[in-house]
XYZ file of C-alpha atoms in Angstrom:
653
model
C 56.456 8.103 -55.603
C 56.641 11.408 -53.681
C 52.825 11.570 -53.539
C 52.639 8.064 -52.018
C 55.240 9.002 -49.420
C 53.267 12.105 -48.353
C 50.054 10.092 -48.045
C 51.837 7.483 -45.897
C 53.301 10.115 -43.572
C 49.887 11.802 -43.208
C 48.264 8.528 -42.263
C 51.036 7.797 -39.782
C 50.503 11.168 -38.063
C 46.780 10.491 -37.756
C 47.411 7.068 -36.265
C 49.940 8.260 -33.686
C 48.329 11.557 -32.622
C 46.901 11.503 -29.047
C 43.211 10.906 -28.463
C 41.169 14.054 -27.895
C 41.207 15.185 -24.258
C 38.076 14.312 -22.243
C 36.382 17.507 -21.117
C 35.050 17.708 -17.552
C 31.671 16.021 -17.236
C 31.874 14.166 -20.553
C 33.048 10.885 -19.013
C 30.057 10.792 -16.670
C 27.750 11.347 -19.627
C 29.367 8.482 -21.515
C 30.640 10.838 -24.211
C 34.340 10.002 -23.827
C 35.894 7.297 -25.961
C 39.573 6.699 -25.212
C 41.466 5.032 -27.981
C 38.147 3.933 -29.511
C 37.428 1.561 -26.609
C 34.379 2.077 -24.369
C 34.957 2.256 -20.628
C 32.858 1.844 -17.531
C 31.259 5.072 -16.264
C 29.112 5.944 -13.252
C 25.360 5.434 -13.529
C 23.699 8.857 -13.459
C 20.257 8.031 -14.885
C 17.670 9.253 -12.397
C 15.323 6.296 -12.794
C 18.164 3.782 -12.401
C 19.741 5.114 -9.234
C 18.833 2.028 -7.185
C 20.134 -0.738 -9.464
C 22.385 -3.273 -7.701
C 25.553 -2.042 -9.482
C 27.299 1.316 -9.893
C 28.926 1.259 -13.346
C 27.523 1.136 -16.866
C 28.795 1.571 -20.418
C 27.908 3.522 -23.548
C 26.876 2.690 -26.177
C 24.356 0.578 -24.305
C 22.612 -2.552 -25.566
C 20.358 -0.398 -27.768
C 23.439 1.342 -29.245
C 22.504 4.624 -27.566
C 25.772 6.569 -27.394
C 25.410 8.619 -24.201
C 23.314 9.316 -21.140
C 21.736 12.329 -22.850
C 20.566 10.178 -25.759
C 19.055 7.667 -23.334
C 17.209 10.291 -21.283
C 15.469 11.736 -24.359
C 14.561 8.326 -25.785
C 11.075 6.827 -25.919
C 12.420 3.723 -24.142
C 13.512 5.744 -21.114
C 10.264 7.707 -20.967
C 8.282 4.455 -21.093
C 10.359 3.031 -18.251
C 9.684 6.151 -16.192
C 5.885 5.995 -16.584
C 5.258 2.227 -16.625
C 4.501 2.252 -12.903
C 1.671 4.686 -13.538
C 0.372 3.015 -16.702
C 0.221 -0.435 -15.090
C -1.217 0.848 -11.790
C 1.799 -0.380 -9.844
C 1.760 -3.911 -11.278
C 5.166 -5.563 -11.825
C 7.125 -2.663 -10.400
C 9.861 -1.943 -9.541
C 10.733 -5.211 -11.327
C 10.020 -3.856 -14.835
C 11.944 -0.662 -14.174
C 15.029 -2.523 -12.929
C 14.866 -4.900 -15.890
C 14.648 -1.928 -18.273
C 17.632 -0.306 -16.564
C 19.666 -3.452 -17.225
C 19.241 -2.724 -20.956
C 19.437 1.079 -20.995
C 22.254 1.176 -18.430
C 23.731 -2.349 -18.445
C 26.176 -3.489 -15.808
C 29.843 -2.864 -16.567
C 32.834 -4.484 -14.899
C 36.481 -4.037 -15.908
C 35.369 -2.135 -19.022
C 33.252 -5.063 -20.127
C 29.468 -5.000 -20.541
C 27.493 -7.764 -18.837
C 24.072 -8.672 -20.201
C 21.085 -9.420 -17.936
C 19.928 -13.029 -17.630
C 17.381 -14.339 -20.111
C 15.491 -16.468 -17.571
C 14.787 -13.365 -15.472
C 13.277 -11.646 -18.502
C 11.220 -14.702 -19.448
C 9.772 -15.095 -15.947
C 8.863 -11.424 -15.707
C 7.316 -11.399 -19.180
C 5.163 -14.387 -18.280
C 3.874 -12.695 -15.132
C 3.499 -9.167 -16.498
C 2.244 -9.626 -20.060
C -1.408 -9.743 -18.868
C -0.947 -6.277 -17.361
C 0.180 -4.951 -20.749
C -2.755 -6.664 -22.441
C -5.131 -4.976 -20.010
C -4.121 -1.519 -21.272
C -3.813 -2.688 -24.892
C -0.036 -2.198 -25.043
C 2.485 -4.415 -26.813
C 5.439 -5.852 -24.910
C 8.383 -3.400 -25.342
C 10.814 -4.438 -28.048
C 13.862 -3.645 -25.892
C 12.697 -6.303 -23.399
C 12.907 -8.990 -26.083
C 14.294 -11.862 -24.019
C 16.017 -13.575 -26.951
C 17.538 -10.463 -28.500
C 19.020 -8.462 -25.636
C 19.465 -10.984 -22.827
C 21.973 -13.776 -22.273
C 22.017 -17.289 -20.862
C 23.704 -18.139 -17.587
C 26.450 -19.994 -19.450
C 27.409 -16.661 -21.049
C 28.002 -14.968 -17.713
C 24.820 -12.924 -17.240
C 23.605 -11.106 -14.116
C 20.258 -10.987 -12.361
C 18.991 -7.356 -12.191
C 16.192 -8.343 -9.785
C 18.385 -10.097 -7.210
C 18.146 -7.050 -4.951
C 14.385 -7.491 -4.646
C 14.788 -11.070 -3.485
C 17.450 -10.262 -0.898
C 21.117 -11.115 -0.666
C 21.798 -14.626 -2.051
C 24.812 -15.186 0.193
C 22.668 -15.439 3.354
C 22.675 -19.164 3.932
C 19.972 -18.994 6.589
C 17.520 -17.359 4.207
C 18.326 -19.868 1.487
C 17.212 -22.580 3.893
C 13.791 -20.967 4.105
C 13.079 -22.068 0.571
C 13.765 -25.685 1.374
C 12.766 -26.082 5.028
C 9.979 -23.985 6.552
C 11.340 -22.256 9.631
C 10.428 -19.105 11.498
C 13.759 -17.314 11.088
C 13.436 -13.565 11.561
C 16.307 -11.088 11.621
C 15.428 -8.439 14.188
C 16.981 -5.447 12.472
C 15.865 -2.083 11.157
C 14.881 -2.192 7.489
C 15.509 0.541 4.966
C 12.773 1.050 2.399
C 14.455 -1.210 -0.147
C 15.243 -3.902 2.416
C 11.599 -3.820 3.483
C 10.421 -4.253 -0.113
C 12.875 -7.112 -0.575
C 11.659 -8.946 2.544
C 7.989 -8.509 1.623
C 8.490 -9.749 -1.930
C 10.604 -12.673 -0.805
C 8.033 -13.617 1.824
C 5.227 -13.464 -0.740
C 7.294 -15.619 -3.081
C 7.863 -18.274 -0.383
C 4.141 -18.422 0.348
C 2.827 -17.598 -3.120
C -0.236 -19.814 -2.617
C -1.421 -17.661 0.297
C 0.362 -14.321 -0.155
C 1.056 -11.523 -2.596
C 2.424 -7.978 -2.495
C 0.739 -4.998 -4.081
C 0.995 -1.221 -3.974
C -1.868 1.048 -2.944
C -0.101 4.090 -4.408
C 2.984 6.230 -4.093
C 4.420 8.560 -1.504
C 5.093 12.169 -2.441
C 8.674 11.247 -3.364
C 7.515 8.306 -5.479
C 8.026 5.332 -3.195
C 5.500 2.516 -3.449
C 3.211 2.039 -0.462
C 3.570 -1.728 -0.405
C 1.104 -4.101 1.214
C 1.551 -7.818 1.768
C -1.693 -9.772 1.771
C -2.402 -13.197 3.272
C -5.419 -15.190 2.124
C -6.295 -18.524 0.574
C -7.308 -16.561 -2.523
C -4.787 -13.698 -2.776
C -5.987 -10.700 -4.721
C -9.703 -11.442 -4.351
C -12.436 -10.832 -1.827
C -14.055 -14.110 -0.810
C -17.709 -14.244 0.151
C -18.181 -14.114 3.935
C -14.441 -13.762 4.610
C -13.729 -10.591 6.639
C -11.036 -8.120 5.599
C -8.452 -6.995 8.166
C -5.609 -4.449 7.971
C -2.650 -3.240 10.020
C -0.997 0.086 9.105
C 2.444 1.038 10.430
C 4.862 3.972 10.253
C 2.168 6.600 9.685
C 4.587 8.921 11.437
C 7.965 8.293 9.825
C 9.944 8.467 13.058
C 7.717 5.944 14.859
C 9.321 2.784 13.537
C 8.429 -0.053 15.921
C 5.115 -0.686 14.163
C 6.834 -0.869 10.792
C 9.335 -3.465 11.978
C 6.650 -5.478 13.794
C 4.593 -5.796 10.613
C 7.645 -6.926 8.632
C 8.306 -9.570 11.305
C 4.618 -10.503 11.406
C 4.558 -11.112 7.652
C 7.498 -13.519 7.907
C 5.972 -15.211 10.934
C 2.593 -15.784 9.258
C 4.235 -17.270 6.179
C 6.606 -19.564 8.068
C 4.085 -20.761 10.617
C 1.506 -21.504 7.916
C 4.069 -23.660 6.109
C 4.959 -25.381 9.379
C 1.320 -26.323 9.905
C 0.636 -24.112 12.931
C -3.127 -24.721 13.369
C -3.817 -21.287 14.838
C -2.133 -19.457 11.939
C -3.683 -21.725 9.330
C -7.144 -21.162 10.800
C -6.574 -17.401 10.831
C -5.395 -17.180 7.215
C -7.911 -19.722 5.927
C -10.779 -17.659 7.314
C -9.502 -14.084 7.045
C -8.064 -11.823 4.375
C -5.175 -9.976 6.053
C -3.469 -6.846 4.698
C -0.233 -5.512 6.253
C 1.006 -2.036 5.243
C 4.309 -1.660 7.146
C 5.099 1.907 6.080
C 2.553 4.556 5.127
C 5.211 7.270 5.352
C 8.440 5.917 3.805
C 9.668 9.437 2.976
C 9.478 10.473 6.617
C 11.173 7.242 7.703
C 14.215 7.989 5.552
C 14.612 11.382 7.189
C 14.304 9.861 10.661
C 16.737 7.059 9.816
C 19.438 9.579 8.894
C 19.778 10.437 12.587
C 19.932 6.771 13.493
C 18.265 4.594 16.103
C 18.394 5.876 19.645
C 19.156 9.446 18.565
C 15.938 10.459 16.881
C 13.866 13.156 18.498
C 10.118 13.563 18.501
C 9.860 15.661 15.356
C 12.321 14.744 12.594
C 10.667 12.436 10.101
C 7.268 12.486 11.768
C 5.690 14.295 8.843
C 5.753 13.529 5.126
C 8.004 15.085 2.498
C 5.273 17.720 2.120
C 5.540 18.547 5.823
C 2.098 17.065 6.500
C 1.090 15.016 9.543
C -0.858 12.130 8.035
C -2.858 11.594 11.212
C -4.206 15.149 10.940
C -4.774 15.030 7.184
C -8.026 13.034 6.901
C -11.464 14.658 6.499
C -12.972 15.857 9.767
C -16.200 13.853 9.786
C -16.430 13.801 13.577
C -17.514 17.452 13.682
C -20.202 16.619 11.139
C -21.490 13.868 13.423
C -21.694 16.232 16.372
C -23.627 18.723 14.218
C -26.089 16.034 13.059
C -26.548 14.245 16.365
C -29.691 16.155 17.316
C -31.439 15.443 14.009
C -33.548 12.306 14.298
C -33.267 11.100 10.705
C -29.709 12.192 10.097
C -27.237 9.493 9.139
C -24.243 9.206 11.482
C -22.314 6.691 9.405
C -20.874 6.506 5.879
C -20.658 10.277 5.827
C -19.458 11.738 2.504
C -16.240 13.725 2.343
C -17.097 17.456 2.452
C -16.222 19.403 -0.689
C -14.382 21.961 1.453
C -11.873 19.274 2.438
C -10.371 19.251 -1.047
C -9.580 22.955 -0.830
C -6.752 22.187 1.595
C -3.515 20.296 1.016
C -4.179 16.553 0.911
C -1.177 14.226 0.880
C -0.972 11.565 -1.846
C -0.414 9.049 0.946
C -3.725 10.108 2.505
C -5.568 9.892 -0.802
C -4.069 6.477 -1.517
C -5.127 4.970 1.806
C -8.633 6.479 1.558
C -9.065 4.991 -1.914
C -7.814 1.664 -0.550
C -10.446 1.778 2.201
C -13.167 2.270 -0.384
C -11.941 -0.523 -2.639
C -11.923 -3.222 0.076
C -14.717 -3.774 2.656
C -12.460 -3.710 5.714
C -14.034 -4.797 8.994
C -11.283 -4.207 11.548
C -8.006 -2.289 11.600
C -5.265 -0.924 13.824
C -2.693 1.804 13.253
C 0.686 1.227 14.936
C 2.396 4.241 16.531
C 5.059 4.997 19.144
C 5.849 7.477 21.906
C 3.659 5.991 24.642
C 2.388 2.578 25.717
C -1.408 2.559 25.531
C -4.301 1.531 23.254
C -6.714 4.281 22.202
C -10.028 4.149 20.401
C -12.455 6.659 18.747
C -13.527 9.279 18.890
C -10.207 11.103 18.795
C -11.874 14.512 18.471
C -13.646 15.962 21.496
C -17.392 16.500 21.309
C -16.745 19.922 22.800
C -14.163 21.812 20.662
C -12.800 23.752 23.646
C -12.210 20.623 25.742
C -8.834 19.045 24.952
C -9.367 16.038 27.261
C -13.023 15.043 27.143
C -14.508 11.559 27.024
C -16.133 11.361 23.576
C -17.547 7.896 22.881
C -18.918 6.509 19.639
C -22.242 4.631 19.512
C -20.056 1.482 19.586
C -18.266 2.365 22.827
C -18.695 -1.154 24.273
C -17.276 -2.828 21.181
C -14.348 -0.445 20.937
C -13.491 -1.052 24.583
C -13.630 -4.805 23.971
C -11.269 -4.429 20.998
C -8.838 -2.219 22.908
C -8.844 -4.589 25.897
C -8.153 -7.551 23.611
C -4.838 -6.042 22.543
C -3.925 -4.563 25.915
C -4.748 -7.775 27.777
C -2.503 -9.851 25.513
C 0.442 -7.428 25.876
C 2.525 -8.329 28.948
C 3.761 -4.776 29.602
C 0.512 -2.892 28.935
C -1.337 -5.316 31.219
C 1.315 -5.034 33.945
C 0.059 -3.238 37.065
C 3.284 -1.361 37.757
C 3.005 2.411 37.366
C 6.777 2.972 37.351
C 7.183 2.196 33.667
C 6.433 3.456 30.189
C 2.653 3.746 29.983
C 2.291 3.695 33.758
C -0.118 6.634 33.649
C -2.740 4.363 32.079
C -2.507 1.437 34.527
C -5.691 2.402 36.377
C -7.530 2.494 33.036
C -6.368 -0.989 32.072
C -3.927 0.352 29.476
C -6.686 1.745 27.259
C -8.282 5.167 26.856
C -10.775 6.994 24.678
C -8.703 9.040 22.221
C -10.311 12.416 22.879
C -10.041 11.829 26.615
C -6.273 11.439 26.216
C -5.927 14.465 23.926
C -8.235 15.794 21.219
C -7.316 16.312 17.569
C -9.090 16.454 14.211
C -8.322 14.757 10.920
C -7.409 11.387 12.421
C -7.488 8.131 10.462
C -9.355 6.110 13.118
C -12.364 8.453 13.187
C -12.406 8.535 9.385
C -12.478 4.729 9.174
C -15.461 4.528 11.495
C -17.488 7.378 9.979
C -16.814 6.870 6.258
C -16.595 3.072 5.991
C -17.659 -0.072 7.867
C -14.238 -0.401 9.477
C -13.526 -0.168 13.211
C -9.966 1.077 13.850
C -8.008 1.515 17.056
C -4.597 3.117 17.628
C -1.719 1.181 19.189
C 0.984 3.215 20.953
C 3.717 0.610 21.265
C 6.470 2.173 23.357
C 7.974 5.370 24.702
C 11.026 5.127 22.412
C 9.939 6.003 18.907
C 13.122 4.783 17.167
C 14.673 2.169 19.489
C 18.078 0.563 19.109
C 18.271 -2.642 17.104
C 18.929 -4.777 20.182
C 15.522 -3.745 21.537
C 13.551 -4.988 18.529
C 13.446 -8.636 19.585
C 11.861 -7.639 22.897
C 9.321 -5.506 21.047
C 8.363 -8.488 18.889
C 8.162 -10.817 21.890
C 5.890 -8.357 23.727
C 3.555 -7.686 20.800
C 3.335 -10.979 18.878
C 0.501 -12.515 20.873
C -1.393 -9.221 20.991
C -1.100 -8.778 17.212
C -2.546 -12.254 16.634
C -5.274 -11.875 19.257
C -6.459 -8.600 17.778
C -6.648 -10.086 14.264
C -8.848 -12.867 15.613
C -11.271 -10.239 16.958
C -12.443 -9.622 13.376
C -14.590 -12.738 13.815
C -16.705 -11.339 16.668
C -20.324 -10.275 16.256
C -22.466 -11.329 13.298
C -22.074 -11.817 9.574
C -24.378 -12.809 6.757
C -25.731 -12.213 3.265
C -28.560 -9.913 2.235
C -30.400 -11.028 -0.893
C -33.744 -10.750 -2.639
C -36.294 -13.571 -2.789
C -34.479 -15.048 -5.800
C -31.187 -15.228 -3.961
C -29.601 -12.289 -5.799
C -27.234 -10.293 -3.554
C -28.247 -6.764 -2.590
C -25.361 -4.282 -2.492
C -25.394 -1.325 -0.067
C -28.195 -2.728 2.090
C -28.067 -1.282 5.595
C -27.604 -3.478 8.658
C -28.966 -1.719 11.757
C -28.728 -2.625 15.429
C -31.463 -1.265 17.681
C -29.968 1.056 20.266
C -26.716 1.625 18.318
C -26.952 4.549 15.940
C -24.346 3.307 13.495
C -25.081 1.048 10.529
C -22.867 -1.041 8.286
C -23.624 -1.685 4.625
C -23.326 -4.802 2.505
C -20.457 -5.317 0.072
C -20.783 -5.918 -3.659
C -21.708 -9.587 -3.134
C -24.325 -8.802 -0.499
C -22.194 -9.999 2.417
C -21.660 -8.019 5.609
C -19.921 -8.174 8.990
C -21.114 -6.353 12.087
C -18.771 -6.288 15.102
C -20.749 -6.633 18.337
C -19.937 -7.551 21.947
C -21.854 -10.413 23.624
C -25.515 -9.600 24.300
C -29.052 -9.635 22.918
C -29.854 -7.547 19.867
C -32.576 -6.701 17.383
C -30.956 -6.623 13.957
C -32.656 -5.251 10.857
C -31.743 -5.172 7.178
C -33.235 -2.681 4.747
C -32.464 -1.287 1.313
C -34.065 1.156 -1.083
C -36.917 -0.582 -2.883
C -37.112 -3.500 -0.451
C -39.003 -4.340 2.706
C -37.374 -4.122 6.106
C -36.661 -7.409 7.887
C -35.912 -7.691 11.603
C -34.425 -10.559 13.623
C -33.596 -11.153 17.286
C -30.052 -12.323 17.936
C -28.276 -13.554 21.083
C -24.470 -13.608 21.209
C -23.211 -15.709 24.163
C -20.258 -14.401 26.197
C -18.105 -17.397 25.284
C -18.842 -17.198 21.563
C -15.590 -16.583 19.657
C -16.898 -16.822 16.074
C -19.298 -14.525 14.249
C -22.911 -15.712 14.237
C -24.514 -16.203 10.836
C -27.569 -13.981 10.244
C -28.882 -13.850 6.648
C -31.691 -11.669 5.338
C -34.024 -12.136 2.360
C -35.743 -8.858 1.438
C -38.990 -8.525 -0.482
C -39.113 -6.016 -3.323
C -41.415 -2.977 -2.953
C -42.941 -0.732 -5.597
C -42.399 2.478 -3.657
C -39.696 3.920 -1.481
C -40.468 3.681 2.263
C -41.162 6.884 4.166
C -38.688 8.334 6.636
C -35.756 6.474 5.076
C -32.459 7.782 6.436
C -31.035 10.852 4.786
C -29.516 10.324 1.365
C -29.651 6.949 -0.364
C -26.487 4.921 -0.106
C -25.929 5.379 -3.832
C -25.367 9.104 -3.188
C -22.393 8.541 -0.884
C -19.838 8.363 -3.676
C -21.845 9.550 -6.706
C -21.474 13.281 -6.015
C -18.358 14.808 -7.594
C -15.516 13.389 -5.586
C -11.839 14.105 -6.439
C -10.856 10.859 -4.736
C -12.620 8.899 -7.483
C -10.397 10.573 -10.081
C -7.179 10.364 -8.088
C -4.576 8.014 -9.534
C -2.588 6.775 -6.507
C 0.225 5.439 -8.713
C 0.833 8.654 -10.680
C 3.876 10.863 -10.448
C 2.550 13.636 -8.273
C 3.918 16.365 -10.531
C 1.229 15.362 -13.020
C -2.106 17.009 -12.561
C -3.703 16.996 -16.000
C -6.740 14.733 -16.437
C -6.260 11.651 -18.544
C -8.483 9.805 -20.923
C -10.555 7.034 -19.417
C -8.459 3.903 -19.063
C -8.950 1.262 -21.648
C -10.717 3.658 -24.050
C -9.048 5.081 -27.168
C -8.895 8.835 -27.529
C -11.562 10.153 -29.828
C -9.416 12.391 -32.018
C -6.909 9.799 -33.244
C -8.187 6.427 -31.971
C -4.939 5.824 -30.106
C -4.927 4.152 -26.657
C -5.424 6.429 -23.655
C -1.751 6.170 -22.702
C -0.494 7.534 -26.032
C -0.593 11.109 -24.712
C 2.283 10.276 -22.338
C 4.618 10.365 -25.337
C 3.329 13.552 -26.966
C 6.628 15.362 -26.358
C 8.503 12.927 -28.626
C 6.983 14.278 -31.854
C 7.909 11.983 -34.730
C 9.825 9.649 -32.398
C 6.805 8.282 -30.564
C 7.016 4.545 -29.691
C 4.811 3.077 -32.411
C 6.285 -0.279 -31.386
C 3.985 -0.167 -28.351
C 0.870 -0.158 -30.526
C -0.603 -3.590 -31.023
C -1.165 -4.711 -34.597
C -4.902 -4.833 -35.253
């Protein structure tokens, strides 16, 4: 009896003794359990810092007991590298969905599961991306096992990407096509939300994609408009606008966000001009090339930003001085009769300097798509400039330095300036008044000379003609000024896009009709050629006039044609070429076959624009198993896990 009494008293003491005190820092890590009941704690996982809630709970839905356990888990590592493995596909959607499992939402000390329908929709859209790299769908994203139905009180972890649901005006956009634009400044995440929502509204003609990451890991998002999104169509020219190259020059960024919404809405409304433009053009809008710099500039706020803060990237690099200097190479070659002055390779010495990941990403983008026409949107002045931006005499800071396509570049610059009511205004007592006598346009080097610019690189390394748009003297204007900026630039933005259809276009093929890639299209009297794309199609911007056009390729005869482009002609003339095969290479062919342009060792070919930039070790070739253990190429990402590697990602063979 005495023994039973002692046992009872001992049990009573254990039941009534206070819970162990929570040491500082343990609650944040999810290591504190008060009275055996889990409580909501702050989210401190680095990869989940932007989820649309602030509290989570441990153990999580995978029964991981603390933040430390999560951070060292294979599930968390996978979530952190998925963006890289899938080349930007389905992100940040997959990361946010993963966070909803590893760090689920918590309210009033109660865990809330993510919605099953969100998981099912994302799995349907993203499973092909996993199949491409031979990876199984992650077990912790099992829609039936870890997610809940709406009747159970679930939450949507991707709602942030689609915008705020309580905005009644935006809800109406889904039902009734209207051109409703909110003229506000957009943070990076608001910009991504608007672009994704716009692409979703017009999914039959639009999509978003990432060309890479900024130094701090932000996606460089593009929204594309085309009748066949994601694909180059034969004979359809490619056009691009790039904004926010300098992070503190924000008008261009906002204009491209507004333009994306306008194109979508007006297409749905049946606007014949917009439908004609999108039906016949593939349009790419990159609102922010320097999102890291923008964040720094935005900290000071609109109307208070100076001329420096945020201009450069997180690496302190000016992107418009970071491209290869090919203009100097042109000046050095100009006196050599057979020297090529177009499609100039990137010098090996360029890679010895510091090259921003943003620069590498946009250069790789230019190579992947046969762009015809482009403009970069800046701020700080009101004028349109065109190449060359680097003076033909290094000691002359303001020297007229024309390209062989001076007439065409002037026509392009005038098209934008003439459609802009302020730039075309004759008053000199205004922003941009210094350029009134020049018609609001100027040769870049004549304004001021600099090397490493993006416009010169476009012209000398690719087929693309690019001009620079300086859109106002206030780099970061107040919000109430944004509507006026849109009103002033809308017509000019549309007019310039339509200029991509000037000149000639066609297909170069052999006598059997097979397309010839990298054939050269030459214009007599203009020492600058364009080359054909993979399907043998080409576009050559030209002003009205009479021309002798020739097409030639290694191993084929040269064919010449006379072409007349009337002054009133607004569409590209069709000029096809059929080349006859030769047994020998023609004499005096221009320096270096086209195949040599990218075949020499080129770091850009091996650059992964979607990688975390702390990684520098070479990876196995994508899609190929490693030779030593026959595992997929991505298996090495989990080498640090030892025996805890995610074998659940390996497909059963």
